[in-house]
Amino acid sequence: MSSRENTGMALGLLGVVIFSLTLPFTRIVVQELHPLLNGLGRALFAAIPAAALLLWRREKWPTWKQVKGLSLVIAGVILGFPVLSAWAMQTLPASHGALVNGLQPLCVALYAAWLSHERPSKAFWACAALGSALVLGYALYTGAGSIQAGDLLMLGAIAVGGLGYAEGGRLAREMGGWQVICWALVLSTPLLIGPVLYLAIQHQGAVSSKTWWAFGYVALFSQFLGFFAWYAGLAMGGIARVSQIQLLQIFFTIAFSALFFGEHVEPITWLFACGVIATVMLGRKTAVRPAQPGTLPAGVQLKP
């Protein structure tokens, strides 16, 4: 792998570490706030620093073609995943949601092959399938894999979230990683203001400081800063390859749950984690043919 690809992998790992706290903190928030208020409100809150950064940097408005791509990002990572996962966290433990979320890397790789014209080798797909199988095997072994309504919501979140990840990584090659999430947040604001204000007015009762801190994390880190590293990593290291790092997210989530919330972690968890890490390391050595120059718009420059 080139130094650029290695940097992309490192940035992707940073993004995964940030995202790994999303479900635990979301579960805290939805105990007091409506899932829609959490899912849409966090994006509206994150749009404020996003707009300020774009103004400060005097960024050019995206082209119409880029706006169409950003609409997929909005549908996936601003509307779809936050709302559906928040609803799922009303009934599922965070660790259970993290287990189901282990299918997302394979989903993102499939979208990358479709949208970005990346062509992973058979060895890559074998590693991706093995990593996903290990995550699902862990879910079954721990007894948390029974199908519930929350599982279906998480599967929907994965389907639309993976689309937002893959399209955002593609756009980051021409716009830059942080520009993608900032423009997506700003362009989504007209869709968010009305529902968020209505839900805020309808809310009754005080909101605890614990909930506000959790909401602040999912707004500023999960919805904003985490994507700076994640989209830049996808653009630099390749969407299909870097997406497989997200297989580790379940274990980061469980580790943080033990550290911050006192949950007990069985030794078998770390055994499965080692297996998943091995598949990610093997996947790094497999061939992934990047998108050909002809698949990008004429005159587009690749940006980190």
mmCIF file of N, CA and C in Angstrom, residues 9-125:
data_model
loop_
_atom_site.group_PDB
_atom_site.id
_atom_site.type_symbol
_atom_site.label_atom_id
_atom_site.label_comp_id
_atom_site.label_asym_id
_atom_site.label_seq_id
_atom_site.Cartn_x
_atom_site.Cartn_y
_atom_site.Cartn_z
ATOM 1 N N MET A 9 -6.122 4.801 5.717
ATOM 2 C CA MET A 9 -6.496 3.788 6.702
ATOM 3 C C MET A 9 -6.452 4.367 8.111
ATOM 4 N N ALA A 10 -5.422 5.169 8.394
ATOM 5 C CA ALA A 10 -5.302 5.776 9.729
ATOM 6 C C ALA A 10 -6.446 6.749 10.006
ATOM 7 N N LEU A 11 -6.785 7.564 9.002
ATOM 8 C CA LEU A 11 -7.908 8.491 9.167
ATOM 9 C C LEU A 11 -9.220 7.734 9.330
ATOM 10 N N GLY A 12 -9.378 6.656 8.570
ATOM 11 C CA GLY A 12 -10.573 5.838 8.698
ATOM 12 C C GLY A 12 -10.698 5.258 10.104
ATOM 13 N N LEU A 13 -9.576 4.810 10.671
ATOM 14 C CA LEU A 13 -9.582 4.271 12.030
ATOM 15 C C LEU A 13 -9.985 5.341 13.041
ATOM 16 N N LEU A 14 -9.478 6.567 12.856
ATOM 17 C CA LEU A 14 -9.863 7.663 13.744
ATOM 18 C C LEU A 14 -11.366 7.909 13.676
ATOM 19 N N GLY A 15 -11.912 7.902 12.456
ATOM 20 C CA GLY A 15 -13.345 8.086 12.305
ATOM 21 C C GLY A 15 -14.138 6.994 12.998
ATOM 22 N N VAL A 16 -13.671 5.748 12.892
ATOM 23 C CA VAL A 16 -14.359 4.625 13.528
ATOM 24 C C VAL A 16 -14.348 4.757 15.048
ATOM 25 N N VAL A 17 -13.215 5.180 15.610
ATOM 26 C CA VAL A 17 -13.136 5.379 17.065
ATOM 27 C C VAL A 17 -14.163 6.420 17.510
ATOM 28 N N ILE A 18 -14.283 7.498 16.755
ATOM 29 C CA ILE A 18 -15.262 8.544 17.092
ATOM 30 C C ILE A 18 -16.686 8.007 16.978
ATOM 31 N N PHE A 19 -16.965 7.273 15.897
ATOM 32 C CA PHE A 19 -18.311 6.745 15.663
ATOM 33 C C PHE A 19 -18.698 5.653 16.665
ATOM 34 N N SER A 20 -17.705 4.998 17.271
ATOM 35 C CA SER A 20 -18.004 3.859 18.135
ATOM 36 C C SER A 20 -18.783 4.241 19.388
ATOM 37 N N LEU A 21 -18.788 5.517 19.736
ATOM 38 C CA LEU A 21 -19.557 5.977 20.897
ATOM 39 C C LEU A 21 -20.950 6.469 20.516
ATOM 40 N N THR A 22 -21.259 6.451 19.220
ATOM 41 C CA THR A 22 -22.540 7.003 18.765
ATOM 42 C C THR A 22 -23.732 6.263 19.356
ATOM 43 N N LEU A 23 -23.763 4.940 19.236
ATOM 44 C CA LEU A 23 -24.924 4.185 19.710
ATOM 45 C C LEU A 23 -25.089 4.253 21.230
ATOM 46 N N PRO A 24 -24.008 4.106 22.032
ATOM 47 C CA PRO A 24 -24.202 4.250 23.488
ATOM 48 C C PRO A 24 -24.760 5.609 23.879
ATOM 49 N N PHE A 25 -24.248 6.681 23.279
ATOM 50 C CA PHE A 25 -24.742 8.011 23.635
ATOM 51 C C PHE A 25 -26.150 8.246 23.084
ATOM 52 N N THR A 26 -26.436 7.681 21.899
ATOM 53 C CA THR A 26 -27.792 7.799 21.361
ATOM 54 C C THR A 26 -28.799 7.118 22.278
ATOM 55 N N ARG A 27 -28.415 5.974 22.814
ATOM 56 C CA ARG A 27 -29.313 5.268 23.739
ATOM 57 C C ARG A 27 -29.621 6.118 24.969
ATOM 58 N N ILE A 28 -28.647 6.878 25.435
ATOM 59 C CA ILE A 28 -28.873 7.778 26.573
ATOM 60 C C ILE A 28 -29.865 8.871 26.176
ATOM 61 N N VAL A 29 -29.667 9.455 24.996
ATOM 62 C CA VAL A 29 -30.494 10.586 24.571
ATOM 63 C C VAL A 29 -31.957 10.179 24.409
ATOM 64 N N VAL A 30 -32.203 9.028 23.775
ATOM 65 C CA VAL A 30 -33.591 8.666 23.457
ATOM 66 C C VAL A 30 -34.381 8.204 24.677
ATOM 67 N N GLN A 31 -33.724 8.099 25.828
ATOM 68 C CA GLN A 31 -34.486 7.832 27.048
ATOM 69 C C GLN A 31 -35.300 9.045 27.468
ATOM 70 N N GLU A 32 -34.885 10.249 27.012
ATOM 71 C CA GLU A 32 -35.593 11.468 27.389
ATOM 72 C C GLU A 32 -36.113 12.260 26.195
ATOM 73 N N LEU A 33 -35.480 12.103 25.031
ATOM 74 C CA LEU A 33 -35.893 12.857 23.846
ATOM 75 C C LEU A 33 -36.453 11.912 22.790
ATOM 76 N N HIS A 34 -37.392 12.411 22.002
ATOM 77 C CA HIS A 34 -37.973 11.628 20.909
ATOM 78 C C HIS A 34 -36.867 11.248 19.917
ATOM 79 N N PRO A 35 -36.884 10.025 19.371
ATOM 80 C CA PRO A 35 -35.848 9.620 18.413
ATOM 81 C C PRO A 35 -35.706 10.570 17.230
ATOM 82 N N LEU A 36 -36.832 11.103 16.732
ATOM 83 C CA LEU A 36 -36.741 12.068 15.627
ATOM 84 C C LEU A 36 -36.046 13.350 16.062
ATOM 85 N N LEU A 37 -36.321 13.789 17.288
ATOM 86 C CA LEU A 37 -35.685 15.010 17.783
ATOM 87 C C LEU A 37 -34.186 14.812 17.925
ATOM 88 N N ASN A 38 -33.787 13.613 18.347
ATOM 89 C CA ASN A 38 -32.358 13.316 18.418
ATOM 90 C C ASN A 38 -31.754 13.216 17.019
ATOM 91 N N GLY A 39 -32.394 12.407 16.144
ATOM 92 C CA GLY A 39 -31.821 12.146 14.828
ATOM 93 C C GLY A 39 -31.709 13.381 13.958
ATOM 94 N N LEU A 40 -32.759 14.234 13.959
ATOM 95 C CA LEU A 40 -32.741 15.443 13.136
ATOM 96 C C LEU A 40 -32.098 16.620 13.873
ATOM 97 N N GLY A 41 -32.308 16.666 15.180
ATOM 98 C CA GLY A 41 -31.773 17.793 15.957
ATOM 99 C C GLY A 41 -30.255 17.821 15.992
ATOM 100 N N ARG A 42 -29.650 16.655 16.035
ATOM 101 C CA ARG A 42 -28.180 16.637 16.080
ATOM 102 C C ARG A 42 -27.593 17.185 14.779
ATOM 103 N N ALA A 43 -28.262 16.920 13.653
ATOM 104 C CA ALA A 43 -27.782 17.444 12.375
ATOM 105 C C ALA A 43 -27.979 18.952 12.295
ATOM 106 N N LEU A 44 -29.125 19.443 12.788
ATOM 107 C CA LEU A 44 -29.376 20.881 12.766
ATOM 108 C C LEU A 44 -28.367 21.614 13.654
ATOM 109 N N PHE A 45 -28.058 21.038 14.793
ATOM 110 C CA PHE A 45 -27.062 21.628 15.685
ATOM 111 C C PHE A 45 -25.681 21.639 15.019
ATOM 112 N N ALA A 46 -25.317 20.530 14.343
ATOM 113 C CA ALA A 46 -24.008 20.437 13.690
ATOM 114 C C ALA A 46 -23.905 21.362 12.489
ATOM 115 N N ALA A 47 -25.047 21.743 11.899
ATOM 116 C CA ALA A 47 -25.025 22.623 10.727
ATOM 117 C C ALA A 47 -24.491 24.010 11.074
ATOM 118 N N ILE A 48 -24.576 24.413 12.337
ATOM 119 C CA ILE A 48 -24.095 25.751 12.732
ATOM 120 C C ILE A 48 -22.580 25.870 12.559
ATOM 121 N N PRO A 49 -21.763 24.992 13.185
ATOM 122 C CA PRO A 49 -20.316 25.094 12.934
ATOM 123 C C PRO A 49 -19.943 24.775 11.486
ATOM 124 N N ALA A 50 -20.745 23.921 10.816
ATOM 125 C CA ALA A 50 -20.457 23.604 9.412
ATOM 126 C C ALA A 50 -20.583 24.851 8.542
ATOM 127 N N ALA A 51 -21.668 25.623 8.736
ATOM 128 C CA ALA A 51 -21.862 26.850 7.964
ATOM 129 C C ALA A 51 -20.777 27.877 8.291
ATOM 130 N N ALA A 52 -20.415 27.976 9.570
ATOM 131 C CA ALA A 52 -19.383 28.931 9.977
ATOM 132 C C ALA A 52 -18.040 28.597 9.322
ATOM 133 N N LEU A 53 -17.709 27.306 9.259
ATOM 134 C CA LEU A 53 -16.440 26.888 8.653
ATOM 135 C C LEU A 53 -16.432 27.169 7.154
ATOM 136 N N LEU A 54 -17.532 26.884 6.474
ATOM 137 C CA LEU A 54 -17.610 27.152 5.032
ATOM 138 C C LEU A 54 -17.475 28.646 4.735
ATOM 139 N N LEU A 55 -18.112 29.475 5.563
ATOM 140 C CA LEU A 55 -18.005 30.924 5.378
ATOM 141 C C LEU A 55 -16.592 31.406 5.645
ATOM 142 N N TRP A 56 -15.993 30.907 6.699
ATOM 143 C CA TRP A 56 -14.635 31.329 7.062
ATOM 144 C C TRP A 56 -13.633 30.965 5.965
ATOM 145 N N ARG A 57 -13.803 29.759 5.373
ATOM 146 C CA ARG A 57 -12.895 29.315 4.319
ATOM 147 C C ARG A 57 -13.302 29.838 2.941
ATOM 148 N N ARG A 58 -14.470 30.518 2.859
ATOM 149 C CA ARG A 58 -14.977 31.047 1.590
ATOM 150 C C ARG A 58 -15.012 29.978 0.505
ATOM 151 N N GLU A 59 -15.598 28.840 0.871
ATOM 152 C CA GLU A 59 -15.701 27.718 -0.060
ATOM 153 C C GLU A 59 -16.710 28.025 -1.169
ATOM 154 N N LYS A 60 -16.412 27.555 -2.374
ATOM 155 C CA LYS A 60 -17.323 27.720 -3.498
ATOM 156 C C LYS A 60 -18.533 26.803 -3.320
ATOM 157 N N TRP A 61 -19.678 27.273 -3.817
ATOM 158 C CA TRP A 61 -20.870 26.444 -3.773
ATOM 159 C C TRP A 61 -20.650 25.202 -4.626
ATOM 160 N N PRO A 62 -21.153 24.055 -4.200
ATOM 161 C CA PRO A 62 -21.010 22.841 -5.016
ATOM 162 C C PRO A 62 -21.761 22.966 -6.330
ATOM 163 N N THR A 63 -21.300 22.232 -7.321
ATOM 164 C CA THR A 63 -21.985 22.212 -8.608
ATOM 165 C C THR A 63 -23.309 21.448 -8.473
ATOM 166 N N TRP A 64 -24.159 21.581 -9.488
ATOM 167 C CA TRP A 64 -25.435 20.877 -9.445
ATOM 168 C C TRP A 64 -25.225 19.362 -9.390
ATOM 169 N N LYS A 65 -24.232 18.874 -10.107
ATOM 170 C CA LYS A 65 -23.948 17.434 -10.073
ATOM 171 C C LYS A 65 -23.510 17.008 -8.678
ATOM 172 N N GLN A 66 -22.713 17.848 -8.037
ATOM 173 C CA GLN A 66 -22.288 17.538 -6.673
ATOM 174 C C GLN A 66 -23.459 17.613 -5.699
ATOM 175 N N VAL A 67 -24.371 18.554 -5.934
ATOM 176 C CA VAL A 67 -25.558 18.659 -5.077
ATOM 177 C C VAL A 67 -26.389 17.379 -5.155
ATOM 178 N N LYS A 68 -26.499 16.807 -6.346
ATOM 179 C CA LYS A 68 -27.251 15.551 -6.485
ATOM 180 C C LYS A 68 -26.575 14.435 -5.691
ATOM 181 N N GLY A 69 -25.240 14.410 -5.710
ATOM 182 C CA GLY A 69 -24.531 13.429 -4.893
ATOM 183 C C GLY A 69 -24.702 13.703 -3.407
ATOM 184 N N LEU A 70 -24.681 14.982 -3.037
ATOM 185 C CA LEU A 70 -24.857 15.348 -1.628
ATOM 186 C C LEU A 70 -26.246 14.971 -1.123
ATOM 187 N N SER A 71 -27.225 14.917 -2.034
ATOM 188 C CA SER A 71 -28.569 14.504 -1.612
ATOM 189 C C SER A 71 -28.563 13.062 -1.117
ATOM 190 N N LEU A 72 -27.710 12.222 -1.697
ATOM 191 C CA LEU A 72 -27.582 10.852 -1.209
ATOM 192 C C LEU A 72 -26.899 10.818 0.150
ATOM 193 N N VAL A 73 -25.907 11.696 0.338
ATOM 194 C CA VAL A 73 -25.253 11.806 1.637
ATOM 195 C C VAL A 73 -26.263 12.244 2.694
ATOM 196 N N ILE A 74 -27.086 13.240 2.350
ATOM 197 C CA ILE A 74 -28.113 13.724 3.283
ATOM 198 C C ILE A 74 -29.087 12.607 3.636
ATOM 199 N N ALA A 75 -29.542 11.873 2.622
ATOM 200 C CA ALA A 75 -30.491 10.786 2.860
ATOM 201 C C ALA A 75 -29.889 9.707 3.752
ATOM 202 N N GLY A 76 -28.577 9.455 3.579
ATOM 203 C CA GLY A 76 -27.949 8.362 4.318
ATOM 204 C C GLY A 76 -27.477 8.707 5.706
ATOM 205 N N VAL A 77 -26.626 9.741 5.830
ATOM 206 C CA VAL A 77 -25.952 9.979 7.110
ATOM 207 C C VAL A 77 -26.550 11.122 7.920
ATOM 208 N N ILE A 78 -27.499 11.870 7.349
ATOM 209 C CA ILE A 78 -28.123 12.965 8.098
ATOM 210 C C ILE A 78 -29.568 12.641 8.446
ATOM 211 N N LEU A 79 -30.285 11.971 7.534
ATOM 212 C CA LEU A 79 -31.678 11.616 7.807
ATOM 213 C C LEU A 79 -31.829 10.139 8.173
ATOM 214 N N GLY A 80 -31.365 9.254 7.321
ATOM 215 C CA GLY A 80 -31.650 7.831 7.468
ATOM 216 C C GLY A 80 -31.017 7.169 8.676
ATOM 217 N N PHE A 81 -29.691 7.145 8.714
ATOM 218 C CA PHE A 81 -29.023 6.425 9.798
ATOM 219 C C PHE A 81 -29.308 7.021 11.173
ATOM 220 N N PRO A 82 -29.186 8.348 11.371
ATOM 221 C CA PRO A 82 -29.443 8.887 12.716
ATOM 222 C C PRO A 82 -30.852 8.611 13.224
ATOM 223 N N VAL A 83 -31.860 8.756 12.352
ATOM 224 C CA VAL A 83 -33.244 8.578 12.792
ATOM 225 C C VAL A 83 -33.551 7.107 13.057
ATOM 226 N N LEU A 84 -33.208 6.227 12.110
ATOM 227 C CA LEU A 84 -33.536 4.809 12.264
ATOM 228 C C LEU A 84 -32.756 4.170 13.412
ATOM 229 N N SER A 85 -31.481 4.527 13.562
ATOM 230 C CA SER A 85 -30.703 3.953 14.665
ATOM 231 C C SER A 85 -31.190 4.479 16.010
ATOM 232 N N ALA A 86 -31.638 5.748 16.065
ATOM 233 C CA ALA A 86 -32.172 6.294 17.311
ATOM 234 C C ALA A 86 -33.446 5.555 17.713
ATOM 235 N N TRP A 87 -34.306 5.250 16.745
ATOM 236 C CA TRP A 87 -35.517 4.483 17.034
ATOM 237 C C TRP A 87 -35.156 3.086 17.517
ATOM 238 N N ALA A 88 -34.139 2.490 16.891
ATOM 239 C CA ALA A 88 -33.714 1.149 17.295
ATOM 240 C C ALA A 88 -33.185 1.149 18.729
ATOM 241 N N MET A 89 -32.496 2.233 19.127
ATOM 242 C CA MET A 89 -31.911 2.292 20.461
ATOM 243 C C MET A 89 -32.941 2.445 21.562
ATOM 244 N N GLN A 90 -34.209 2.687 21.192
ATOM 245 C CA GLN A 90 -35.260 2.712 22.207
ATOM 246 C C GLN A 90 -35.525 1.326 22.768
ATOM 247 N N THR A 91 -35.261 0.299 21.965
ATOM 248 C CA THR A 91 -35.575 -1.067 22.388
ATOM 249 C C THR A 91 -34.364 -1.990 22.429
ATOM 250 N N LEU A 92 -33.277 -1.614 21.785
ATOM 251 C CA LEU A 92 -32.094 -2.479 21.748
ATOM 252 C C LEU A 92 -30.984 -1.918 22.620
ATOM 253 N N PRO A 93 -30.210 -2.781 23.292
ATOM 254 C CA PRO A 93 -28.992 -2.315 23.947
ATOM 255 C C PRO A 93 -27.994 -1.809 22.903
ATOM 256 N N ALA A 94 -27.128 -0.905 23.317
ATOM 257 C CA ALA A 94 -26.148 -0.348 22.377
ATOM 258 C C ALA A 94 -25.242 -1.438 21.805
ATOM 259 N N SER A 95 -24.862 -2.411 22.652
ATOM 260 C CA SER A 95 -23.983 -3.481 22.172
ATOM 261 C C SER A 95 -24.683 -4.334 21.108
ATOM 262 N N HIS A 96 -25.991 -4.550 21.256
ATOM 263 C CA HIS A 96 -26.761 -5.304 20.262
ATOM 264 C C HIS A 96 -26.779 -4.548 18.931
ATOM 265 N N GLY A 97 -27.054 -3.238 19.002
ATOM 266 C CA GLY A 97 -27.036 -2.429 17.790
ATOM 267 C C GLY A 97 -25.681 -2.446 17.113
ATOM 268 N N ALA A 98 -24.617 -2.446 17.929
ATOM 269 C CA ALA A 98 -23.266 -2.479 17.371
ATOM 270 C C ALA A 98 -23.005 -3.783 16.640
ATOM 271 N N LEU A 99 -23.565 -4.885 17.154
ATOM 272 C CA LEU A 99 -23.395 -6.171 16.490
ATOM 273 C C LEU A 99 -24.030 -6.157 15.102
ATOM 274 N N VAL A 100 -25.262 -5.677 15.027
ATOM 275 C CA VAL A 100 -25.953 -5.612 13.732
ATOM 276 C C VAL A 100 -25.221 -4.660 12.792
ATOM 277 N N ASN A 101 -24.691 -3.582 13.352
ATOM 278 C CA ASN A 101 -23.983 -2.588 12.545
ATOM 279 C C ASN A 101 -22.714 -3.152 11.914
ATOM 280 N N GLY A 102 -22.285 -4.330 12.387
ATOM 281 C CA GLY A 102 -21.107 -4.965 11.814
ATOM 282 C C GLY A 102 -21.273 -5.355 10.357
ATOM 283 N N LEU A 103 -22.520 -5.339 9.853
ATOM 284 C CA LEU A 103 -22.753 -5.635 8.440
ATOM 285 C C LEU A 103 -22.483 -4.441 7.539
ATOM 286 N N GLN A 104 -22.327 -3.255 8.124
ATOM 287 C CA GLN A 104 -22.206 -2.063 7.298
ATOM 288 C C GLN A 104 -20.958 -2.027 6.408
ATOM 289 N N PRO A 105 -19.779 -2.467 6.875
ATOM 290 C CA PRO A 105 -18.615 -2.425 5.981
ATOM 291 C C PRO A 105 -18.820 -3.165 4.666
ATOM 292 N N LEU A 106 -19.445 -4.349 4.737
ATOM 293 C CA LEU A 106 -19.713 -5.095 3.500
ATOM 294 C C LEU A 106 -20.685 -4.328 2.622
ATOM 295 N N CYS A 107 -21.673 -3.698 3.247
ATOM 296 C CA CYS A 107 -22.654 -2.902 2.505
ATOM 297 C C CYS A 107 -21.967 -1.726 1.799
ATOM 298 N N VAL A 108 -21.063 -1.041 2.510
ATOM 299 C CA VAL A 108 -20.351 0.099 1.920
ATOM 300 C C VAL A 108 -19.483 -0.354 0.750
ATOM 301 N N ALA A 109 -18.829 -1.495 0.897
ATOM 302 C CA ALA A 109 -17.989 -2.012 -0.188
ATOM 303 C C ALA A 109 -18.822 -2.302 -1.430
ATOM 304 N N LEU A 110 -20.015 -2.839 -1.248
ATOM 305 C CA LEU A 110 -20.902 -3.101 -2.389
ATOM 306 C C LEU A 110 -21.315 -1.795 -3.065
ATOM 307 N N TYR A 111 -21.649 -0.780 -2.265
ATOM 308 C CA TYR A 111 -21.996 0.527 -2.829
ATOM 309 C C TYR A 111 -20.794 1.140 -3.555
ATOM 310 N N ALA A 112 -19.588 0.950 -3.005
ATOM 311 C CA ALA A 112 -18.383 1.503 -3.634
ATOM 312 C C ALA A 112 -18.168 0.904 -5.014
ATOM 313 N N ALA A 113 -18.429 -0.397 -5.134
ATOM 314 C CA ALA A 113 -18.284 -1.048 -6.442
ATOM 315 C C ALA A 113 -19.304 -0.506 -7.437
ATOM 316 N N TRP A 114 -20.469 -0.150 -6.927
ATOM 317 C CA TRP A 114 -21.541 0.352 -7.796
ATOM 318 C C TRP A 114 -21.354 1.828 -8.135
ATOM 319 N N LEU A 115 -21.163 2.667 -7.125
ATOM 320 C CA LEU A 115 -21.131 4.114 -7.332
ATOM 321 C C LEU A 115 -19.770 4.641 -7.774
ATOM 322 N N SER A 116 -18.705 4.077 -7.211
ATOM 323 C CA SER A 116 -17.370 4.628 -7.450
ATOM 324 C C SER A 116 -16.552 3.805 -8.425
ATOM 325 N N HIS A 117 -17.132 2.728 -8.928
ATOM 326 C CA HIS A 117 -16.459 1.898 -9.937
ATOM 327 C C HIS A 117 -15.166 1.294 -9.423
ATOM 328 N N GLU A 118 -15.056 1.111 -8.098
ATOM 329 C CA GLU A 118 -13.922 0.374 -7.560
ATOM 330 C C GLU A 118 -14.124 -1.102 -7.856
ATOM 331 N N ARG A 119 -13.045 -1.815 -8.074
ATOM 332 C CA ARG A 119 -13.135 -3.222 -8.423
ATOM 333 C C ARG A 119 -12.268 -4.048 -7.466
ATOM 334 N N PRO A 120 -12.811 -4.388 -6.288
ATOM 335 C CA PRO A 120 -12.059 -5.235 -5.353
ATOM 336 C C PRO A 120 -11.846 -6.634 -5.928
ATOM 337 N N SER A 121 -10.747 -7.260 -5.539
ATOM 338 C CA SER A 121 -10.445 -8.611 -6.004
ATOM 339 C C SER A 121 -11.288 -9.634 -5.249
ATOM 340 N N LYS A 122 -11.260 -10.865 -5.734
ATOM 341 C CA LYS A 122 -11.967 -11.938 -5.041
ATOM 342 C C LYS A 122 -11.409 -12.140 -3.637
ATOM 343 N N ALA A 123 -10.115 -11.951 -3.478
ATOM 344 C CA ALA A 123 -9.507 -12.094 -2.148
ATOM 345 C C ALA A 123 -10.045 -11.034 -1.188
ATOM 346 N N PHE A 124 -10.264 -9.813 -1.699
ATOM 347 C CA PHE A 124 -10.832 -8.765 -0.855
ATOM 348 C C PHE A 124 -12.232 -9.149 -0.391
ATOM 349 N N TRP A 125 -13.065 -9.602 -1.347
ATOM 350 C CA TRP A 125 -14.436 -9.975 -0.988
ATOM 351 C C TRP A 125 -14.444 -11.132 0.002
#
